[in-house]
Short mmCIF file of C-alpha atoms in Angstrom, two decimals:
data_model
loop_
_atom_site.label_atom_id
_atom_site.label_comp_id
_atom_site.label_asym_id
_atom_site.label_seq_id
_atom_site.Cartn_x
_atom_site.Cartn_y
_atom_site.Cartn_z
CA UNK A 67 28.44 28.61 5.63
CA UNK A 68 28.89 25.72 3.26
CA UNK A 69 31.57 23.27 3.54
CA UNK A 70 32.32 23.07 0.28
CA UNK A 71 35.50 23.85 -1.45
CA UNK A 72 37.41 23.01 -4.97
CA UNK A 73 41.20 22.03 -4.41
CA UNK A 74 43.39 21.96 -7.52
CA UNK A 75 46.11 19.89 -5.67
CA UNK A 76 45.79 17.65 -2.87
CA UNK A 77 49.04 15.88 -1.83
CA UNK A 78 48.97 13.46 0.84
CA UNK A 79 50.92 13.59 3.63
CA UNK A 80 52.11 11.02 7.09
CA UNK A 81 51.36 13.14 10.09
CA UNK A 82 54.21 14.44 11.91
CA UNK A 83 52.50 15.32 14.95
CA UNK A 84 48.61 15.31 15.70
CA UNK A 85 47.07 17.69 12.84
CA UNK A 86 42.97 18.63 13.32
CA UNK A 87 40.57 18.48 10.40
CA UNK A 88 39.95 22.17 8.86
CA UNK A 89 42.91 23.18 9.81
CA UNK A 90 46.53 24.61 8.38
CA UNK A 91 49.23 22.42 7.94
CA UNK A 92 53.21 23.25 8.13
CA UNK A 93 55.79 22.09 5.76
CA UNK A 94 57.00 19.58 8.60
CA UNK A 95 53.75 17.83 7.83
CA UNK A 96 52.09 18.71 11.55
CA UNK A 97 49.70 21.52 12.40
CA UNK A 98 50.66 24.67 11.82
CA UNK A 99 51.37 26.89 14.09
CA UNK A 100 51.08 30.80 15.06
CA UNK A 101 52.31 33.03 11.83
CA UNK A 102 53.96 29.91 10.30
CA UNK A 103 53.95 29.11 6.63
CA UNK A 104 51.91 26.55 5.26
CA UNK A 105 51.37 23.66 3.22
CA UNK A 106 47.84 23.77 3.13
CA UNK A 107 44.84 22.74 5.09
CA UNK A 108 44.03 19.08 6.16
CA UNK A 109 40.62 17.85 5.03
CA UNK A 110 40.68 15.48 7.83
CA UNK A 111 41.92 14.75 11.58
CA UNK A 112 45.14 13.28 11.89
CA UNK A 113 47.59 11.29 14.37
CA UNK A 114 51.21 10.79 14.18
CA UNK A 115 51.73 8.27 11.17
CA UNK A 116 48.77 8.50 9.31
CA UNK A 117 48.44 9.76 5.99
CA UNK A 118 45.63 12.32 5.20
CA UNK A 119 45.10 14.54 2.13
CA UNK A 120 45.99 18.40 2.67
CA UNK A 121 44.65 21.05 -0.03
CA UNK A 122 47.53 22.97 -0.98
CA UNK A 123 46.65 24.56 -4.29
CA UNK A 124 42.74 25.99 -5.05
CA UNK A 125 40.10 26.77 -2.24
CA UNK A 126 39.63 24.94 1.10
CA UNK A 127 37.45 25.20 3.79
CA UNK A 128 39.15 25.93 7.45
CA UNK A 129 38.33 26.80 10.58
CA UNK A 130 38.59 30.35 12.25
CA UNK A 131 40.06 31.52 15.39
CA UNK A 132 37.99 34.96 15.52
CA UNK A 133 36.01 36.82 13.45
CA UNK A 134 37.35 37.73 9.73
CA UNK A 135 35.89 40.25 7.16
CA UNK A 136 35.25 38.92 3.88
CA UNK A 137 37.87 39.69 1.23
CA UNK A 138 40.77 39.39 4.22
CA UNK A 139 43.82 38.16 4.11
CA UNK A 140 44.15 35.19 6.85
CA UNK A 141 47.62 34.12 8.59
CA UNK A 142 48.12 30.77 11.30
CA UNK A 143 47.03 31.33 14.88
CA UNK A 144 49.08 28.85 17.40
CA UNK A 145 45.91 26.06 17.08
CA UNK A 146 46.75 26.06 13.02
CA UNK A 147 43.52 28.08 12.59
CA UNK A 148 42.37 31.39 10.44
CA UNK A 149 42.91 34.69 12.01
CA UNK A 150 43.05 37.87 10.23
CA UNK A 151 46.35 38.62 8.49
CA UNK A 152 48.42 41.21 11.14
CA UNK A 153 52.02 40.25 10.98
CA UNK A 154 52.89 36.63 9.90
CA UNK A 155 52.70 35.43 6.09
CA UNK A 156 49.52 35.52 4.33
CA UNK A 157 48.40 31.67 3.46
CA UNK A 158 44.87 32.58 2.55
CA UNK A 159 42.34 35.12 1.37
CA UNK A 160 39.12 34.61 2.17
CA UNK A 161 36.15 34.21 -0.71
CA UNK A 162 33.31 36.93 -1.26
CA UNK A 163 30.37 36.11 0.39
CA UNK A 164 32.39 34.28 2.80
CA UNK A 165 33.10 36.04 6.56
CA UNK A 166 33.15 34.68 10.07
CA UNK A 167 32.20 36.24 13.48
CA UNK A 168 33.81 34.41 16.09
CA UNK A 169 36.21 31.46 16.19
CA UNK A 170 35.17 27.65 15.70
CA UNK A 171 33.49 29.18 12.12
CA UNK A 172 34.12 27.47 8.87
CA UNK A 173 34.79 29.06 5.93
CA UNK A 174 36.30 29.24 2.21
CA UNK A 175 39.03 30.47 1.26
CA UNK A 176 41.84 30.94 -1.58
CA UNK A 177 45.09 29.18 -0.56
CA UNK A 178 48.13 31.38 -0.91
CA UNK A 179 51.43 28.86 -1.81
CA UNK A 180 53.90 30.15 0.95
#
């Protein structure tokens, strides 16, 4: 998949923990854990104290933690990656024409504020 997105609001945060590129970020400015509420998706990796942009509203490219179908709602896994929503808060929806067949792929999602 291409790595393009259309963010409508990007927030600059100061990382309180290590954050990998294209992973969900928690409201506490760290990489999100499993079934977490999120602020958005990191555009770049960060170490503690780094200032980075986080896409909060619009679409974002996110790394997958497994297979995800087109149109599916997603939640976060323990590593801040997108996985098919099961029991946690829905933080995004996979856009038309986007899907993943395995972990480590990149898809565009529509972010859901939560």
